[in-house]
Amino acid sequence: MEDFKENKEGFEYPVPYIERPPKKKEPSKPKSPVDTLIEISNKRKKNIKQNYYFDLHLGKGCILDLEEIEKGEMDIFIDFPTRLQHIGCIGTTGTGKTRLMIHMIVQDILAGNSVFIVDPKYDDVLLSSVITAACAAGRLDDVIYFNPI
């Protein structure tokens, strides 16, 4: 074993090996609902032989979950006739009301349907999701943004 010598400052020579702490991973950017929807849809298209168009199941309606389904689980849909009527989305702050709306709006845009949104509080996530979905569907010219302020 080597002998360590102290200098005036109190450091020992030779310096013993010190393991570096692992590099911190930079936090990844959160995915937008549009990116998540397209990614999951592409995975499902590979695994499931059904008629999905960006997770819009043409026979069932609008799919409500953004998560991948496991074996034995079932997707939840709102059928088209129900969506033509009024839908109320009620909940406390942070429960996912806007996320649910974004999910349905994005599917409608990607499917070529018209969407009209009134957002009195200006939610930037909602606006960016609409624009991203319109770009992905090649419908950016169809977007009209009106701000009365």
PDB file of C-alpha atoms in Angstrom:
ATOM      1  CA  MET A   1       0.000   0.000   0.000  1.00  0.00           C
ATOM      2  CA  GLU A   2       1.253   3.461  -0.890  1.00  0.00           C
ATOM      3  CA  ASP A   3       2.151   5.987   1.716  1.00  0.00           C
ATOM      4  CA  PHE A   4       0.301   9.274   1.418  1.00  0.00           C
ATOM      5  CA  LYS A   5       2.149  12.481   2.154  1.00  0.00           C
ATOM      6  CA  GLU A   6       0.473  15.652   3.301  1.00  0.00           C
ATOM      7  CA  ASN A   7       1.453  19.025   1.925  1.00  0.00           C
ATOM      8  CA  LYS A   8       0.918  22.431   3.514  1.00  0.00           C
ATOM      9  CA  GLU A   9      -2.758  22.650   2.502  1.00  0.00           C
ATOM     10  CA  GLY A  10      -3.554  19.250   3.970  1.00  0.00           C
ATOM     11  CA  PHE A  11      -4.097  17.423   0.657  1.00  0.00           C
ATOM     12  CA  GLU A  12      -2.739  13.933   0.304  1.00  0.00           C
ATOM     13  CA  TYR A  13      -0.500  12.881  -2.590  1.00  0.00           C
ATOM     14  CA  PRO A  14      -0.963  10.781  -4.619  1.00  0.00           C
ATOM     15  CA  VAL A  15      -4.662  11.530  -4.756  1.00  0.00           C
ATOM     16  CA  PRO A  16      -6.676   8.366  -4.164  1.00  0.00           C
ATOM     17  CA  TYR A  17      -9.083   7.334  -6.943  1.00  0.00           C
ATOM     18  CA  ILE A  18     -12.467   8.936  -6.494  1.00  0.00           C
ATOM     19  CA  GLU A  19     -15.341   7.581  -8.514  1.00  0.00           C
ATOM     20  CA  ARG A  20     -17.180  10.247 -10.454  1.00  0.00           C
ATOM     21  CA  PRO A  21     -20.854  10.594  -9.745  1.00  0.00           C
ATOM     22  CA  PRO A  22     -22.976   9.438 -12.659  1.00  0.00           C
ATOM     23  CA  LYS A  23     -23.957  12.154 -15.093  1.00  0.00           C
ATOM     24  CA  LYS A  24     -27.407  13.470 -14.510  1.00  0.00           C
ATOM     25  CA  LYS A  25     -29.729  12.809 -17.385  1.00  0.00           C
ATOM     26  CA  GLU A  26     -31.172  15.981 -18.759  1.00  0.00           C
ATOM     27  CA  PRO A  27     -34.904  16.002 -18.273  1.00  0.00           C
ATOM     28  CA  SER A  28     -36.547  15.082 -21.528  1.00  0.00           C
ATOM     29  CA  LYS A  29     -39.116  17.404 -22.994  1.00  0.00           C
ATOM     30  CA  PRO A  30     -42.634  16.274 -22.240  1.00  0.00           C
ATOM     31  CA  LYS A  31     -44.300  14.924 -25.341  1.00  0.00           C
ATOM     32  CA  SER A  32     -47.206  16.811 -26.767  1.00  0.00           C
ATOM     33  CA  PRO A  33     -50.563  15.012 -26.855  1.00  0.00           C
ATOM     34  CA  VAL A  34     -50.294  14.899 -30.656  1.00  0.00           C
ATOM     35  CA  ASP A  35     -46.891  13.186 -30.578  1.00  0.00           C
ATOM     36  CA  THR A  36     -48.087  10.736 -27.936  1.00  0.00           C
ATOM     37  CA  LEU A  37     -51.235   9.962 -29.907  1.00  0.00           C
ATOM     38  CA  ILE A  38     -49.361   9.336 -33.157  1.00  0.00           C
ATOM     39  CA  GLU A  39     -46.680   7.229 -31.415  1.00  0.00           C
ATOM     40  CA  ILE A  40     -49.211   4.998 -29.648  1.00  0.00           C
ATOM     41  CA  SER A  41     -51.280   4.721 -32.813  1.00  0.00           C
ATOM     42  CA  ASN A  42     -48.236   3.559 -34.771  1.00  0.00           C
ATOM     43  CA  LYS A  43     -47.413   0.952 -32.100  1.00  0.00           C
ATOM     44  CA  ARG A  44     -50.988  -0.316 -32.153  1.00  0.00           C
ATOM     45  CA  LYS A  45     -51.020  -0.503 -35.942  1.00  0.00           C
ATOM     46  CA  LYS A  46     -48.040  -2.864 -35.759  1.00  0.00           C
ATOM     47  CA  ASN A  47     -49.565  -5.048 -33.038  1.00  0.00           C
ATOM     48  CA  ILE A  48     -53.297  -4.937 -33.776  1.00  0.00           C
ATOM     49  CA  LYS A  49     -54.861  -5.473 -37.172  1.00  0.00           C
ATOM     50  CA  GLN A  50     -57.708  -2.978 -36.853  1.00  0.00           C
ATOM     51  CA  ASN A  51     -58.759   0.043 -38.849  1.00  0.00           C
ATOM     52  CA  TYR A  52     -57.162   2.818 -36.775  1.00  0.00           C
ATOM     53  CA  TYR A  53     -56.499   6.242 -38.212  1.00  0.00           C
ATOM     54  CA  PHE A  54     -54.448   8.086 -35.616  1.00  0.00           C
ATOM     55  CA  ASP A  55     -56.350   6.087 -32.993  1.00  0.00           C
ATOM     56  CA  LEU A  56     -59.692   7.103 -34.450  1.00  0.00           C
ATOM     57  CA  HIS A  57     -61.458   3.779 -34.752  1.00  0.00           C
ATOM     58  CA  LEU A  58     -63.805   4.289 -37.652  1.00  0.00           C
ATOM     59  CA  GLY A  59     -66.339   1.794 -36.349  1.00  0.00           C
ATOM     60  CA  LYS A  60     -66.416   2.848 -32.697  1.00  0.00           C
ATOM     61  CA  GLY A  61     -65.671   6.552 -32.320  1.00  0.00           C
ATOM     62  CA  CYS A  62     -63.166   8.628 -30.396  1.00  0.00           C
ATOM     63  CA  ILE A  63     -60.768   6.710 -28.144  1.00  0.00           C
ATOM     64  CA  LEU A  64     -60.315   8.306 -24.722  1.00  0.00           C
ATOM     65  CA  ASP A  65     -57.037   6.933 -23.389  1.00  0.00           C
ATOM     66  CA  LEU A  66     -53.497   7.982 -24.256  1.00  0.00           C
ATOM     67  CA  GLU A  67     -51.857   4.978 -22.660  1.00  0.00           C
ATOM     68  CA  GLU A  68     -50.858   1.727 -24.303  1.00  0.00           C
ATOM     69  CA  ILE A  69     -53.271  -1.088 -23.633  1.00  0.00           C
ATOM     70  CA  GLU A  70     -52.118  -4.256 -21.923  1.00  0.00           C
ATOM     71  CA  LYS A  71     -53.414  -7.746 -22.591  1.00  0.00           C
ATOM     72  CA  GLY A  72     -56.923  -8.132 -21.263  1.00  0.00           C
ATOM     73  CA  GLU A  73     -57.581  -4.383 -21.136  1.00  0.00           C
ATOM     74  CA  MET A  74     -60.122  -2.651 -23.312  1.00  0.00           C
ATOM     75  CA  ASP A  75     -60.156   0.742 -25.017  1.00  0.00           C
ATOM     76  CA  ILE A  76     -62.840   3.229 -24.022  1.00  0.00           C
ATOM     77  CA  PHE A  77     -64.629   5.068 -26.833  1.00  0.00           C
ATOM     78  CA  ILE A  78     -67.258   7.773 -27.192  1.00  0.00           C
ATOM     79  CA  ASP A  79     -69.283   6.935 -30.281  1.00  0.00           C
ATOM     80  CA  PHE A  80     -70.004   9.543 -32.943  1.00  0.00           C
ATOM     81  CA  PRO A  81     -73.762   9.992 -32.293  1.00  0.00           C
ATOM     82  CA  THR A  82     -73.011  10.721 -28.619  1.00  0.00           C
ATOM     83  CA  ARG A  83     -70.306  13.219 -29.541  1.00  0.00           C
ATOM     84  CA  LEU A  84     -72.747  15.106 -31.771  1.00  0.00           C
ATOM     85  CA  GLN A  85     -74.684  15.995 -28.632  1.00  0.00           C
ATOM     86  CA  HIS A  86     -73.338  18.125 -25.792  1.00  0.00           C
ATOM     87  CA  ILE A  87     -70.537  16.712 -23.635  1.00  0.00           C
ATOM     88  CA  GLY A  88     -69.862  18.138 -20.184  1.00  0.00           C
ATOM     89  CA  CYS A  89     -66.409  17.686 -18.693  1.00  0.00           C
ATOM     90  CA  ILE A  90     -66.469  18.579 -15.003  1.00  0.00           C
ATOM     91  CA  GLY A  91     -63.693  18.282 -12.432  1.00  0.00           C
ATOM     92  CA  THR A  92     -61.439  20.165 -10.053  1.00  0.00           C
ATOM     93  CA  THR A  93     -58.188  21.809 -11.075  1.00  0.00           C
ATOM     94  CA  GLY A  94     -55.621  19.385 -12.458  1.00  0.00           C
ATOM     95  CA  THR A  95     -57.935  16.427 -13.061  1.00  0.00           C
ATOM     96  CA  GLY A  96     -57.421  16.297 -16.835  1.00  0.00           C
ATOM     97  CA  LYS A  97     -60.376  18.160 -18.341  1.00  0.00           C
ATOM     98  CA  THR A  98     -58.244  20.047 -20.864  1.00  0.00           C
ATOM     99  CA  ARG A  99     -56.219  16.923 -21.615  1.00  0.00           C
ATOM    100  CA  LEU A 100     -59.423  15.026 -22.436  1.00  0.00           C
ATOM    101  CA  MET A 101     -60.608  17.870 -24.685  1.00  0.00           C
ATOM    102  CA  ILE A 102     -57.225  18.062 -26.415  1.00  0.00           C
ATOM    103  CA  HIS A 103     -57.307  14.334 -27.045  1.00  0.00           C
ATOM    104  CA  MET A 104     -60.741  14.490 -28.703  1.00  0.00           C
ATOM    105  CA  ILE A 105     -59.933  17.698 -30.637  1.00  0.00           C
ATOM    106  CA  VAL A 106     -56.676  16.261 -31.999  1.00  0.00           C
ATOM    107  CA  GLN A 107     -58.440  13.112 -33.203  1.00  0.00           C
ATOM    108  CA  ASP A 108     -61.084  15.200 -34.955  1.00  0.00           C
ATOM    109  CA  ILE A 109     -58.476  17.374 -36.672  1.00  0.00           C
ATOM    110  CA  LEU A 110     -56.449  14.353 -37.791  1.00  0.00           C
ATOM    111  CA  ALA A 111     -59.626  12.700 -39.104  1.00  0.00           C
ATOM    112  CA  GLY A 112     -60.496  15.775 -41.187  1.00  0.00           C
ATOM    113  CA  ASN A 113     -63.434  16.942 -39.061  1.00  0.00           C
ATOM    114  CA  SER A 114     -64.109  20.610 -38.339  1.00  0.00           C
ATOM    115  CA  VAL A 115     -63.490  21.874 -34.813  1.00  0.00           C
ATOM    116  CA  PHE A 116     -64.588  25.119 -33.137  1.00  0.00           C
ATOM    117  CA  ILE A 117     -62.970  25.935 -29.785  1.00  0.00           C
ATOM    118  CA  VAL A 118     -63.836  28.726 -27.366  1.00  0.00           C
ATOM    119  CA  ASP A 119     -61.082  29.121 -24.781  1.00  0.00           C
ATOM    120  CA  PRO A 120     -61.719  32.189 -22.606  1.00  0.00           C
ATOM    121  CA  LYS A 121     -58.695  31.574 -20.355  1.00  0.00           C
ATOM    122  CA  TYR A 122     -56.171  31.071 -23.217  1.00  0.00           C
ATOM    123  CA  ASP A 123     -54.560  27.705 -22.582  1.00  0.00           C
ATOM    124  CA  ASP A 124     -51.274  27.662 -24.514  1.00  0.00           C
ATOM    125  CA  VAL A 125     -51.116  23.836 -24.393  1.00  0.00           C
ATOM    126  CA  LEU A 126     -54.512  23.639 -26.087  1.00  0.00           C
ATOM    127  CA  LEU A 127     -53.522  26.111 -28.799  1.00  0.00           C
ATOM    128  CA  SER A 128     -50.157  24.451 -29.465  1.00  0.00           C
ATOM    129  CA  SER A 129     -51.830  21.015 -29.632  1.00  0.00           C
ATOM    130  CA  VAL A 130     -54.348  22.282 -32.187  1.00  0.00           C
ATOM    131  CA  ILE A 131     -51.605  23.831 -34.324  1.00  0.00           C
ATOM    132  CA  THR A 132     -49.413  20.714 -34.073  1.00  0.00           C
ATOM    133  CA  ALA A 133     -52.329  18.463 -35.055  1.00  0.00           C
ATOM    134  CA  ALA A 134     -53.225  20.752 -37.961  1.00  0.00           C
ATOM    135  CA  CYS A 135     -49.610  20.605 -39.180  1.00  0.00           C
ATOM    136  CA  ALA A 136     -49.541  16.806 -38.846  1.00  0.00           C
ATOM    137  CA  ALA A 137     -52.793  16.552 -40.837  1.00  0.00           C
ATOM    138  CA  GLY A 138     -51.632  19.064 -43.455  1.00  0.00           C
ATOM    139  CA  ARG A 139     -54.457  21.424 -42.488  1.00  0.00           C
ATOM    140  CA  LEU A 140     -52.598  24.431 -41.092  1.00  0.00           C
ATOM    141  CA  ASP A 141     -54.364  26.722 -43.595  1.00  0.00           C
ATOM    142  CA  ASP A 142     -57.692  25.667 -42.040  1.00  0.00           C
ATOM    143  CA  VAL A 143     -56.762  27.077 -38.616  1.00  0.00           C
ATOM    144  CA  ILE A 144     -58.330  30.430 -37.766  1.00  0.00           C
ATOM    145  CA  TYR A 145     -57.265  31.980 -34.469  1.00  0.00           C
ATOM    146  CA  PHE A 146     -59.436  34.786 -33.142  1.00  0.00           C
ATOM    147  CA  ASN A 147     -58.467  36.797 -30.077  1.00  0.00           C
ATOM    148  CA  PRO A 148     -60.993  39.527 -29.178  1.00  0.00           C
ATOM    149  CA  ILE A 149     -58.616  41.249 -26.764  1.00  0.00           C
TER     150      ILE A 149
END
